Every structure is written in structure tokens, then in C-alpha cells.
mmCIF file of C-alpha atoms and ligand atoms in Angstrom:
data_model
loop_
_atom_site.group_PDB
_atom_site.id
_atom_site.type_symbol
_atom_site.label_atom_id
_atom_site.label_comp_id
_atom_site.label_asym_id
_atom_site.label_seq_id
_atom_site.Cartn_x
_atom_site.Cartn_y
_atom_site.Cartn_z
ATOM 1 C CA MET A 795 19.288 -28.584 -8.983
ATOM 2 C CA GLY A 796 18.140 -31.360 -6.621
ATOM 3 C CA ALA A 797 14.519 -32.432 -6.267
ATOM 4 C CA ILE A 798 12.496 -29.610 -4.786
ATOM 5 C CA PRO A 799 8.921 -29.495 -3.453
ATOM 6 C CA SER A 800 6.276 -28.740 -6.093
ATOM 7 C CA ARG A 801 4.106 -26.880 -3.577
ATOM 8 C CA VAL A 802 5.069 -24.511 -0.762
ATOM 9 C CA THR A 803 3.063 -23.154 2.170
ATOM 10 C CA VAL A 804 3.784 -19.495 2.771
ATOM 11 C CA VAL A 805 3.255 -18.464 6.394
ATOM 12 C CA GLU A 806 2.484 -14.747 6.279
ATOM 13 C CA VAL A 807 3.924 -13.073 9.376
ATOM 14 C CA GLY A 808 3.414 -9.448 8.273
ATOM 15 C CA PRO A 809 0.645 -8.513 10.735
ATOM 16 C CA ARG A 810 2.812 -9.813 13.614
ATOM 17 C CA ASP A 811 6.554 -9.751 12.797
ATOM 18 C CA GLY A 812 6.061 -7.086 10.127
ATOM 19 C CA LEU A 813 4.371 -4.645 12.475
ATOM 20 C CA GLN A 814 5.800 -5.442 15.923
ATOM 21 C CA ASN A 815 8.823 -3.154 15.550
ATOM 22 C CA GLU A 816 7.069 -0.244 13.833
ATOM 23 C CA LYS A 817 7.056 2.947 15.878
ATOM 24 C CA GLU A 818 3.831 4.564 14.622
ATOM 25 C CA VAL A 819 0.897 2.777 16.165
ATOM 26 C CA VAL A 820 -1.176 1.367 13.318
ATOM 27 C CA PRO A 821 -4.931 1.765 13.924
ATOM 28 C CA THR A 822 -6.674 -1.507 14.765
ATOM 29 C CA ASP A 823 -9.031 -1.173 11.787
ATOM 30 C CA ARG A 824 -6.080 -0.958 9.419
ATOM 31 C CA LYS A 825 -4.489 -4.077 10.936
ATOM 32 C CA VAL A 826 -7.765 -5.953 10.527
ATOM 33 C CA ALA A 827 -8.067 -4.818 6.893
ATOM 34 C CA PHE A 828 -4.450 -5.906 6.284
ATOM 35 C CA ILE A 829 -5.079 -9.383 7.725
ATOM 36 C CA GLU A 830 -8.252 -9.771 5.668
ATOM 37 C CA ALA A 831 -6.510 -8.589 2.481
ATOM 38 C CA LEU A 832 -3.728 -11.156 3.025
ATOM 39 C CA ALA A 833 -6.262 -13.955 3.499
ATOM 40 C CA ASP A 834 -8.078 -12.747 0.365
ATOM 41 C CA ALA A 835 -4.769 -13.017 -1.517
ATOM 42 C CA GLY A 836 -4.862 -16.782 -0.972
ATOM 43 C CA LEU A 837 -2.459 -17.052 1.971
ATOM 44 C CA GLN A 838 -3.515 -20.065 3.989
ATOM 45 C CA VAL A 839 -1.700 -19.037 7.161
ATOM 46 C CA VAL A 840 -1.743 -15.439 8.394
ATOM 47 C CA GLU A 841 -0.022 -14.933 11.751
ATOM 48 C CA ALA A 842 -2.340 -12.284 13.104
ATOM 49 C CA THR A 843 -0.862 -10.787 16.292
ATOM 50 C CA SER A 844 0.846 -11.534 19.633
ATOM 51 C CA PHE A 845 -0.583 -12.001 23.095
ATOM 52 C CA VAL A 846 2.616 -10.762 24.737
ATOM 53 C CA SER A 847 3.193 -8.073 27.340
ATOM 54 C CA PRO A 848 2.072 -4.704 25.928
ATOM 55 C CA LYS A 849 5.130 -3.211 27.643
ATOM 56 C CA SER A 850 7.374 -5.414 25.481
ATOM 57 C CA ILE A 851 5.498 -4.859 22.197
ATOM 58 C CA PRO A 852 3.265 -1.773 22.433
ATOM 59 C CA GLN A 853 2.302 -2.020 18.740
ATOM 60 C CA LEU A 854 0.390 -5.267 19.347
ATOM 61 C CA ALA A 855 -1.358 -4.200 22.574
ATOM 62 C CA ASP A 856 -4.654 -4.408 20.655
ATOM 63 C CA ALA A 857 -4.289 -8.170 20.001
ATOM 64 C CA ASP A 858 -7.604 -9.022 21.684
ATOM 65 C CA GLU A 859 -9.455 -6.405 19.633
ATOM 66 C CA VAL A 860 -7.773 -7.457 16.376
ATOM 67 C CA MET A 861 -8.850 -11.079 16.866
ATOM 68 C CA ARG A 862 -12.371 -10.041 17.767
ATOM 69 C CA ARG A 863 -12.774 -7.914 14.667
ATOM 70 C CA VAL A 864 -11.188 -10.076 11.946
ATOM 71 C CA ARG A 865 -13.712 -11.924 9.756
ATOM 72 C CA PHE A 866 -12.111 -15.357 9.649
ATOM 73 C CA ARG A 867 -12.098 -16.981 6.254
ATOM 74 C CA ASP A 868 -12.732 -20.721 5.878
ATOM 75 C CA GLY A 869 -9.570 -22.640 5.085
ATOM 76 C CA VAL A 870 -7.272 -19.938 6.498
ATOM 77 C CA ARG A 871 -5.377 -20.376 9.772
ATOM 78 C CA TYR A 872 -4.673 -17.357 12.005
ATOM 79 C CA PRO A 873 -1.955 -18.308 14.532
ATOM 80 C CA VAL A 874 -0.936 -15.917 17.307
ATOM 81 C CA LEU A 875 2.213 -15.674 19.427
ATOM 82 C CA VAL A 876 1.883 -16.684 23.071
ATOM 83 C CA PRO A 877 4.785 -16.313 25.565
ATOM 84 C CA ASN A 878 3.174 -17.756 28.704
ATOM 85 C CA GLU A 879 -0.077 -19.065 30.240
ATOM 86 C CA ARG A 880 -1.447 -15.537 30.565
ATOM 87 C CA GLY A 881 -1.013 -15.149 26.811
ATOM 88 C CA LEU A 882 -2.734 -18.486 26.206
ATOM 89 C CA ASP A 883 -5.728 -17.414 28.327
ATOM 90 C CA ARG A 884 -6.019 -14.209 26.295
ATOM 91 C CA ALA A 885 -5.635 -16.068 22.996
ATOM 92 C CA ILE A 886 -8.346 -18.602 23.857
ATOM 93 C CA THR A 887 -10.723 -15.869 25.034
ATOM 94 C CA ALA A 888 -10.132 -13.974 21.793
ATOM 95 C CA GLY A 889 -10.998 -17.068 19.718
ATOM 96 C CA ALA A 890 -7.530 -18.105 18.491
ATOM 97 C CA ARG A 891 -7.329 -21.707 17.272
ATOM 98 C CA GLU A 892 -3.579 -21.885 16.789
ATOM 99 C CA ILE A 893 -0.639 -20.555 18.794
ATOM 100 C CA ALA A 894 3.122 -20.224 18.493
ATOM 101 C CA VAL A 895 5.514 -20.354 21.429
ATOM 102 C CA PHE A 896 8.968 -18.870 20.957
ATOM 103 C CA THR A 897 12.433 -19.248 22.421
ATOM 104 C CA ALA A 898 15.997 -19.015 21.103
ATOM 105 C CA ALA A 899 19.162 -20.982 20.489
ATOM 106 C CA SER A 900 21.239 -18.404 22.394
ATOM 107 C CA GLU A 901 20.832 -17.557 26.087
ATOM 108 C CA SER A 902 21.345 -13.786 25.764
ATOM 109 C CA PHE A 903 18.640 -13.385 23.145
ATOM 110 C CA ALA A 904 16.180 -15.516 25.127
ATOM 111 C CA ARG A 905 16.847 -13.325 28.164
ATOM 112 C CA ALA A 906 16.433 -10.063 26.218
ATOM 113 C CA ASN A 907 13.335 -11.190 24.327
ATOM 114 C CA ILE A 908 11.322 -13.160 26.874
ATOM 115 C CA ASN A 909 13.190 -12.551 30.133
ATOM 116 C CA ALA A 910 13.979 -16.236 30.615
ATOM 117 C CA SER A 911 16.846 -18.667 30.157
ATOM 118 C CA ILE A 912 16.292 -21.271 27.444
ATOM 119 C CA ALA A 913 15.554 -23.901 30.117
ATOM 120 C CA GLU A 914 13.101 -21.559 31.876
ATOM 121 C CA SER A 915 11.343 -20.857 28.588
ATOM 122 C CA ILE A 916 10.857 -24.570 27.895
ATOM 123 C CA ALA A 917 9.503 -25.081 31.426
ATOM 124 C CA ARG A 918 7.166 -22.087 30.908
ATOM 125 C CA PHE A 919 5.882 -23.542 27.619
ATOM 126 C CA GLU A 920 5.165 -27.000 29.031
ATOM 127 C CA PRO A 921 1.751 -26.136 30.536
ATOM 128 C CA VAL A 922 1.034 -23.780 27.626
ATOM 129 C CA VAL A 923 1.491 -26.529 25.020
ATOM 130 C CA GLN A 924 -0.338 -29.105 27.163
ATOM 131 C CA ARG A 925 -3.360 -26.870 27.639
ATOM 132 C CA ALA A 926 -3.395 -25.723 24.015
ATOM 133 C CA LYS A 927 -3.300 -29.331 22.778
ATOM 134 C CA ALA A 928 -6.081 -30.262 25.217
ATOM 135 C CA GLU A 929 -8.135 -27.436 23.640
ATOM 136 C CA GLY A 930 -7.475 -28.977 20.197
ATOM 137 C CA MET A 931 -5.212 -26.113 19.131
ATOM 138 C CA ARG A 932 -2.321 -26.419 16.718
ATOM 139 C CA VAL A 933 1.035 -25.343 18.191
ATOM 140 C CA ARG A 934 4.104 -24.027 16.411
ATOM 141 C CA GLY A 935 7.480 -23.612 18.138
ATOM 142 C CA TYR A 936 9.898 -20.909 17.018
ATOM 143 C CA VAL A 937 13.633 -21.055 17.631
ATOM 144 C CA SER A 938 15.292 -17.645 17.154
ATOM 145 C CA THR A 939 18.980 -16.840 16.549
ATOM 146 C CA CYS A 940 19.586 -20.156 14.764
ATOM 147 C CA PHE A 941 22.442 -18.785 12.673
ATOM 148 C CA GLY A 942 23.689 -15.929 14.811
ATOM 149 C CA CYS A 943 22.853 -13.882 17.896
ATOM 150 C CA PRO A 944 23.032 -10.085 18.165
ATOM 151 C CA TYR A 945 24.722 -10.455 21.572
ATOM 152 C CA GLU A 946 26.781 -13.659 21.267
ATOM 153 C CA GLY A 947 27.684 -13.859 17.576
ATOM 154 C CA ARG A 948 27.914 -17.287 15.991
ATOM 155 C CA VAL A 949 25.487 -19.966 17.186
ATOM 156 C CA SER A 950 26.345 -23.637 16.703
ATOM 157 C CA PRO A 951 23.925 -25.856 14.762
ATOM 158 C CA GLN A 952 24.043 -28.296 17.686
ATOM 159 C CA ALA A 953 22.642 -25.588 20.000
ATOM 160 C CA VAL A 954 19.728 -25.160 17.589
ATOM 161 C CA VAL A 955 19.099 -28.902 17.439
ATOM 162 C CA ASP A 956 19.164 -29.120 21.255
ATOM 163 C CA VAL A 957 16.485 -26.426 21.681
ATOM 164 C CA ALA A 958 14.424 -27.738 18.762
ATOM 165 C CA SER A 959 14.425 -31.245 20.280
ATOM 166 C CA ARG A 960 13.184 -29.894 23.598
ATOM 167 C CA LEU A 961 10.344 -28.041 21.870
ATOM 168 C CA LEU A 962 9.444 -31.139 19.853
ATOM 169 C CA ALA A 963 9.408 -33.195 23.055
ATOM 170 C CA LEU A 964 6.725 -30.814 24.401
ATOM 171 C CA GLY A 965 4.472 -31.916 21.535
ATOM 172 C CA ILE A 966 4.602 -28.983 19.107
ATOM 173 C CA ASP A 967 3.221 -29.676 15.639
ATOM 174 C CA GLU A 968 5.613 -27.522 13.643
ATOM 175 C CA LEU A 969 9.050 -26.016 14.153
ATOM 176 C CA SER A 970 10.146 -22.678 12.696
ATOM 177 C CA ILE A 971 13.878 -22.043 12.391
ATOM 178 C CA GLY A 972 14.564 -18.310 12.702
ATOM 179 C CA ASP A 973 17.441 -16.326 11.241
ATOM 180 C CA THR A 974 16.478 -13.439 13.496
ATOM 181 C CA ILE A 975 19.232 -11.045 12.414
ATOM 182 C CA GLY A 976 19.594 -12.230 8.823
ATOM 183 C CA VAL A 977 23.151 -13.561 8.906
ATOM 184 C CA ALA A 978 22.681 -17.037 7.412
ATOM 185 C CA THR A 979 24.244 -18.199 4.157
ATOM 186 C CA PRO A 980 23.023 -21.191 2.103
ATOM 187 C CA ASN A 981 25.784 -23.584 3.218
ATOM 188 C CA GLN A 982 24.764 -23.016 6.848
ATOM 189 C CA VAL A 983 21.145 -23.775 5.985
ATOM 190 C CA VAL A 984 22.176 -27.063 4.384
ATOM 191 C CA ASP A 985 24.392 -27.983 7.357
ATOM 192 C CA LEU A 986 21.620 -27.247 9.864
ATOM 193 C CA CYS A 987 19.019 -29.214 7.877
ATOM 194 C CA GLY A 988 21.401 -32.183 7.850
ATOM 195 C CA LEU A 989 21.509 -32.229 11.666
ATOM 196 C CA LEU A 990 17.885 -31.252 12.235
ATOM 197 C CA PHE A 991 16.280 -33.904 10.070
ATOM 198 C CA ALA A 992 17.501 -36.601 12.462
ATOM 199 C CA HIS A 993 14.947 -35.124 14.904
ATOM 200 C CA VAL A 994 12.093 -33.772 12.787
ATOM 201 C CA GLU A 995 10.784 -34.598 9.335
ATOM 202 C CA PRO A 996 11.168 -31.758 6.798
ATOM 203 C CA ALA A 997 7.364 -31.615 6.380
ATOM 204 C CA ARG A 998 7.035 -30.243 9.951
ATOM 205 C CA CYS A 999 9.825 -27.731 9.637
ATOM 206 C CA ALA A 1000 9.581 -24.106 8.461
ATOM 207 C CA MET A 1001 12.329 -21.603 7.733
ATOM 208 C CA HIS A 1002 12.001 -17.987 8.879
ATOM 209 C CA PHE A 1003 14.530 -15.710 7.237
ATOM 210 C CA HIS A 1004 15.144 -12.028 7.828
ATOM 211 C CA ASP A 1005 16.761 -10.294 4.873
ATOM 212 C CA THR A 1006 19.235 -8.018 6.648
ATOM 213 C CA ARG A 1007 22.137 -8.914 4.365
ATOM 214 C CA GLY A 1008 20.269 -9.894 1.206
ATOM 215 C CA THR A 1009 20.768 -13.660 1.589
ATOM 216 C CA ALA A 1010 17.174 -14.655 2.402
ATOM 217 C CA LEU A 1011 16.133 -15.877 -1.052
ATOM 218 C CA ALA A 1012 19.409 -17.740 -1.547
ATOM 219 C CA ASN A 1013 18.713 -19.430 1.783
ATOM 220 C CA VAL A 1014 15.185 -20.322 0.650
ATOM 221 C CA LEU A 1015 16.616 -22.008 -2.431
ATOM 222 C CA ALA A 1016 19.048 -24.017 -0.297
ATOM 223 C CA ALA A 1017 16.236 -25.004 2.075
ATOM 224 C CA LEU A 1018 13.993 -26.040 -0.847
ATOM 225 C CA GLN A 1019 16.761 -28.314 -2.062
ATOM 226 C CA CYS A 1020 16.858 -29.854 1.429
ATOM 227 C CA GLY A 1021 13.111 -30.588 1.183
ATOM 228 C CA ILE A 1022 11.685 -27.688 3.220
ATOM 229 C CA ALA A 1023 8.248 -26.643 1.936
ATOM 230 C CA ILE A 1024 7.104 -24.095 4.562
ATOM 231 C CA PHE A 1025 8.503 -20.548 4.529
ATOM 232 C CA ASP A 1026 7.665 -17.556 6.722
ATOM 233 C CA SER A 1027 7.645 -14.129 5.090
ATOM 234 C CA ALA A 1028 6.141 -10.686 5.622
ATOM 235 C CA ALA A 1029 4.242 -8.642 3.055
ATOM 236 C CA GLY A 1030 6.346 -5.716 1.896
ATOM 237 C CA GLY A 1031 9.428 -6.985 3.717
ATOM 238 C CA PHE A 1032 8.553 -5.093 6.891
ATOM 239 C CA GLY A 1033 9.604 -6.478 10.222
ATOM 240 C CA GLY A 1034 12.181 -7.059 12.873
ATOM 241 C CA CYS A 1035 12.368 -7.693 16.556
ATOM 242 C CA PRO A 1036 12.953 -4.823 19.020
ATOM 243 C CA TYR A 1037 15.228 -7.168 20.998
ATOM 244 C CA ALA A 1038 17.410 -7.958 17.958
ATOM 245 C CA PRO A 1039 19.420 -4.755 17.388
ATOM 246 C CA GLY A 1040 20.482 -4.373 13.768
ATOM 247 C CA ALA A 1041 17.899 -6.790 12.410
ATOM 248 C CA ALA A 1042 16.125 -5.612 9.272
ATOM 249 C CA GLY A 1043 12.870 -6.784 7.784
ATOM 250 C CA ASN A 1044 11.610 -10.261 7.075
ATOM 251 C CA LEU A 1045 11.998 -11.887 3.728
ATOM 252 C CA ALA A 1046 9.288 -10.131 1.688
ATOM 253 C CA THR A 1047 6.302 -12.271 0.711
ATOM 254 C CA GLU A 1048 6.272 -10.674 -2.755
ATOM 255 C CA ASP A 1049 9.933 -11.583 -3.364
ATOM 256 C CA LEU A 1050 9.364 -15.142 -2.156
ATOM 257 C CA LEU A 1051 6.271 -15.551 -4.356
ATOM 258 C CA TYR A 1052 8.030 -14.093 -7.396
ATOM 259 C CA MET A 1053 10.834 -16.631 -7.096
ATOM 260 C CA LEU A 1054 8.625 -19.627 -6.268
ATOM 261 C CA HIS A 1055 6.148 -18.923 -9.075
ATOM 262 C CA GLY A 1056 9.021 -18.419 -11.530
ATOM 263 C CA MET A 1057 10.268 -21.856 -10.507
ATOM 264 C CA LYS A 1058 6.754 -23.276 -11.144
ATOM 265 C CA ILE A 1059 6.287 -24.033 -7.456
ATOM 266 C CA GLU A 1060 2.627 -23.682 -6.465
ATOM 267 C CA THR A 1061 1.616 -21.525 -3.508
ATOM 268 C CA GLY A 1062 -2.058 -20.748 -4.178
ATOM 269 C CA VAL A 1063 -1.263 -17.070 -3.459
ATOM 270 C CA SER A 1064 -1.825 -14.091 -5.755
ATOM 271 C CA LEU A 1065 1.301 -11.911 -5.936
ATOM 272 C CA GLU A 1066 -0.750 -8.945 -7.174
ATOM 273 C CA LYS A 1067 -3.142 -9.183 -4.223
ATOM 274 C CA VAL A 1068 -0.242 -9.335 -1.739
ATOM 275 C CA VAL A 1069 1.177 -6.201 -3.407
ATOM 276 C CA ALA A 1070 -2.202 -4.525 -2.822
ATOM 277 C CA ALA A 1071 -2.235 -5.632 0.844
ATOM 278 C CA THR A 1072 1.262 -4.178 1.301
ATOM 279 C CA SER A 1073 0.192 -0.873 -0.273
ATOM 280 C CA LEU A 1074 -2.715 -0.753 2.166
ATOM 281 C CA ILE A 1075 -0.532 -1.149 5.272
ATOM 282 C CA ALA A 1076 2.302 1.008 3.889
ATOM 283 C CA GLY A 1077 -0.055 3.987 4.103
ATOM 284 C CA SER A 1078 0.068 3.674 7.917
ATOM 285 C CA LEU A 1079 3.866 3.407 8.161
ATOM 286 C CA SER A 1080 6.542 6.061 7.825
ATOM 287 C CA HIS A 1081 8.776 4.197 5.395
ATOM 288 C CA ALA A 1082 8.366 2.411 2.094
ATOM 289 C CA PRO A 1083 8.241 -1.379 1.744
ATOM 290 C CA THR A 1084 11.674 -2.910 1.110
ATOM 291 C CA SER A 1085 10.317 -5.714 -1.096
ATOM 292 C CA LYS A 1086 12.038 -5.621 -4.493
ATOM 293 C CA ALA A 1087 9.068 -7.253 -6.240
ATOM 294 C CA TRP A 1088 6.658 -4.741 -4.648
ATOM 295 C CA GLN A 1089 8.884 -1.874 -5.844
ATOM 296 C CA ALA A 1090 9.076 -3.334 -9.360
ATOM 297 C CA LEU A 1091 5.320 -3.870 -9.580
ATOM 298 C CA CYS A 1092 4.409 -0.474 -8.129
ATOM 299 C CA ARG A 1093 6.768 1.510 -10.331
HETATM 300 P P1 HMG B 952 8.363 -10.457 32.333
HETATM 301 O O1 HMG B 952 8.538 -9.006 32.646
HETATM 302 O O2 HMG B 952 9.413 -11.390 32.793
HETATM 303 O O3 HMG B 952 6.974 -11.042 32.821
HETATM 304 O O4 HMG B 952 8.118 -10.592 30.767
HETATM 305 P P2 HMG B 952 6.098 -10.889 34.072
HETATM 306 O O5 HMG B 952 5.328 -12.139 34.184
HETATM 307 O O6 HMG B 952 6.941 -10.440 35.244
HETATM 308 O O7 HMG B 952 5.099 -9.705 33.660
HETATM 309 C C1 HMG B 952 5.504 -8.362 33.461
HETATM 310 C C2 HMG B 952 4.276 -7.548 33.098
HETATM 311 O O8 HMG B 952 3.746 -7.990 31.841
HETATM 312 C C3 HMG B 952 3.145 -7.702 34.097
HETATM 313 O O9 HMG B 952 2.397 -6.500 34.064
HETATM 314 C C4 HMG B 952 2.313 -8.808 33.491
HETATM 315 O O10 HMG B 952 0.964 -8.757 33.889
HETATM 316 C C5 HMG B 952 2.418 -8.505 32.025
HETATM 317 P P3 HMG B 952 2.505 -5.437 35.259
HETATM 318 O O11 HMG B 952 2.106 -6.208 36.488
HETATM 319 O O12 HMG B 952 3.950 -4.991 35.299
HETATM 320 O O13 HMG B 952 1.553 -4.363 34.841
HETATM 321 N N1 HMG B 952 2.263 -9.700 31.184
HETATM 322 C C6 HMG B 952 1.375 -9.797 30.187
HETATM 323 N N2 HMG B 952 0.445 -8.937 29.717
HETATM 324 C C7 HMG B 952 -0.306 -9.358 28.697
HETATM 325 N N3 HMG B 952 -0.149 -10.565 28.099
HETATM 326 C C8 HMG B 952 0.775 -11.436 28.543
HETATM 327 C C9 HMG B 952 1.573 -11.061 29.636
HETATM 328 N N4 HMG B 952 2.554 -11.683 30.296
HETATM 329 C C10 HMG B 952 2.966 -10.837 31.257
HETATM 330 N N5 HMG B 952 0.918 -12.618 27.930
HETATM 331 C C11 HMG B 952 7.284 -11.777 28.862
HETATM 332 C C12 HMG B 952 8.055 -11.851 30.150
HETATM 333 C C13 HMG B 952 7.513 -13.063 28.101
HETATM 334 C C14 HMG B 952 5.801 -11.619 29.193
HETATM 335 C C15 HMG B 952 7.756 -10.554 28.043
HETATM 336 O O14 HMG B 952 9.151 -10.551 27.979
HETATM 337 C C16 HMG B 952 7.182 -10.542 26.659
HETATM 338 O O15 HMG B 952 5.991 -10.329 26.463
HETATM 339 N N6 HMG B 952 8.034 -10.780 25.619
HETATM 340 C C17 HMG B 952 7.601 -10.853 24.242
HETATM 341 C C18 HMG B 952 8.623 -10.231 23.344
HETATM 342 C C19 HMG B 952 8.206 -10.363 21.900
HETATM 343 O O16 HMG B 952 7.032 -10.418 21.579
HETATM 344 N N7 HMG B 952 9.208 -10.384 20.977
HETATM 345 C C20 HMG B 952 8.959 -10.451 19.582
HETATM 346 C C21 HMG B 952 8.428 -11.775 19.138
HETATM 347 S S1 HMG B 952 9.683 -13.019 18.929
HETATM 348 C C22 HMG B 952 10.355 -12.688 17.359
HETATM 349 O O17 HMG B 952 10.074 -11.679 16.786
HETATM 350 C C23 HMG B 952 11.218 -13.732 16.715
HETATM 351 C C24 HMG B 952 10.479 -14.535 15.614
HETATM 352 O O18 HMG B 952 9.976 -13.667 14.612
HETATM 353 C C25 HMG B 952 11.443 -15.552 14.965
HETATM 354 C C26 HMG B 952 12.777 -14.920 14.539
HETATM 355 O O19 HMG B 952 12.798 -13.985 13.700
HETATM 356 O O20 HMG B 952 13.790 -15.380 15.076
HETATM 357 C C27 HMG B 952 9.305 -15.320 16.201
HETATM 358 MG MG1 MG B 953 11.126 -12.871 12.965
#
């Protein structure tokens, strides 16, 4: 095994990606308790919600209220998704200190998800990133469909690098590479890292795997060996995007932690406390968590 990072930052996306596709509307209080339980578990980054159109994502229509009610913990970051300047205004008013803009490596997914071409999305983000930076906010840029698109099939690594470079040129602090529909295999991760690292240092690059076909942890291992030390995951393995038909949940935080801790990689996160946070939110959802480690620990 090649040299791998000794410490990993886990970006918990459960309150946002985990919930955004759930049909039953989770009460705001329960979302707030979930976010606080995740921060209490030692997660240093908890993506809290999205300031998107409530018509697109009805589940997160209470974003303003969620941000108002969460008791922010020192040393924890609470980024929120922002699709346009309207979203940035809402995020700033609600007290967010960190945002994420999001586009895709395939045109059809960008159109379905944010009703824009890739070029239009970059143009839309330009004033968003400028204003956020002027406010002293940290900005992440997501690229979706980096390994495959639900509408177009295979996506070339060069297409990913092209979009990533345009986001980086806007001044984003961190890039997150999304396997939106969970089709990636480890060799593809290695190939993409090889191209990407000519444009961004591994320290500013996160991987965001969905576990639709059971390859997420294998992909994490490949990415670790490439020097990636930031991984997005969702407590319980909930998640998916309504505009990505066939996509299953995110890589489960519990499964990621189990593997990393077994490999003696530090995260600062308590697996048991994440299990408890998942159990708390699972009570508001109609199906059980898919996380294998959660299932093993709750047996
Ligand atoms: P649009 O229809 O082109 O926008 O949507 P619009 O400007 O014409 O506005 C339409 C309506 O939405 C208007 O309301 C606006 O006021 C309202 P109406 O006049 O009809 O009543 N609106 C807003 N309301 C609140 N907050 C806002 C906002 N903006 C407009 N910020 C838009 C374009 C981008 C807004 C829409 O398509 C949208 O919100 N999309 C978000 C979709 C989304 O959240 N997808 C999931 C997140 S991405 C993801 O999951 C992938 C990721 O996990 C990585 C991976 O796995 O690959 C990150
Ligand atoms: Mg996602």
C-alpha cells in the first residue's frame, strides 16, 4: 500500500445530501437535533442545509429556520449549498459562514439539477463567489457526475478537469469531486486524480462518493493512496439527488469511519456517537439506514 494520509477530514453531508431526497418532511427540530448530534460526535464539518429553490428541494425549505435554531459549536464549520445570488443573500442573513456552489461535468445533469448549462452555471457563480469571499466566507465548489451521468452515461476525466479548473479560477477554496450516481471504480479514481492534480493540490480536493453499486469504500482507499484526505459522507448512508434517477445513498459516515479507524487513520470522530445521531434521524424516516457499520453496531 502506498503512503496514505495519517489524518482525514470527514465532511458530514447527512443533514443536506442525506435528507434532500427523503419524501417525509422531517420536522425542523429533528433536523437541528441531528446537526447538533453530528457536531457532538466530533465531526468538524457538518453541511447543514441548502438555500435552493423550495420547489426543487421541498425537504430543505426550512433552511433559514434550521440555521437560526442550530447552536453552533466552536471549531465546527456548517457549510450550506447556494445555487445563485438569491441563495447567498438567504445564507448570509441566516448566519452561514461557509457556502458550496455546485455544477456538473455533464450538460444534461447541470440542466436537470440547476436549470443551467455548465457555462451558465459558472457565470452565475462568479458574483456569488466574489461576494462570499468579500464577506470572508469559505467557498467549496462541487462537480457532480464526475464518473458517469444518469442521462449521458460515461463522462470523460478531461470534462471533469475542465469544469474543476473553471471553478478554481473563480477562487473557490476547496473542490469536491462527486460520483453522483455511484458508478466509479478505483482505477477511474486514480486516473482522474492523475489529471486533476495538475490543477489543484490534493489538500484542497475532496471526494464525494455515493454507494449505489457498493464501490464507495474501495474508491476511498484508491483516493487515499492518491493523497486525498477529505471525504464527504452521510450518517446512516442516507441520501441521493432527486435529479439523479437511480442514485442511492451517500457513502455512510459509519462505514467510512470504521475503515479509517481500522487503518489507524485519525478523524477525531466518535463512531458510536455518529451511530446515535443516525438512530435519531432514522426515527423520522420511513426506511432503515443502509450503513453496514450502523447495522452491525445496532444489532
Ligand atoms: P430556476 O427555475 O431556473 O430559477 O431554478 P429561477 O431563478 O427562474 O427561480 C424559480 C423559482 O425559484 C422562483 O420562484 C424563484 O424565486 C425561486 P417563483 O417566482 O416561481 O415563486 N428561487 C429561489 N427560492 C429560494 N432560494 C433560492 C432561489 N432561487 C430561485 N436560492 C435553481 C434554478 C438553481 C434555483 C433551481 O434549479 C434549484 O434550486 N436547484 C437546486 C437543486 C438541488 O438542490 N439539487 C441537489 C443538490 S446538488 C447534489 O445533490 C449533488 C452533490 O451532492 C454532489 C454529488 O453527489 O454529485 C452536491
Ligand atoms: Mg451527493
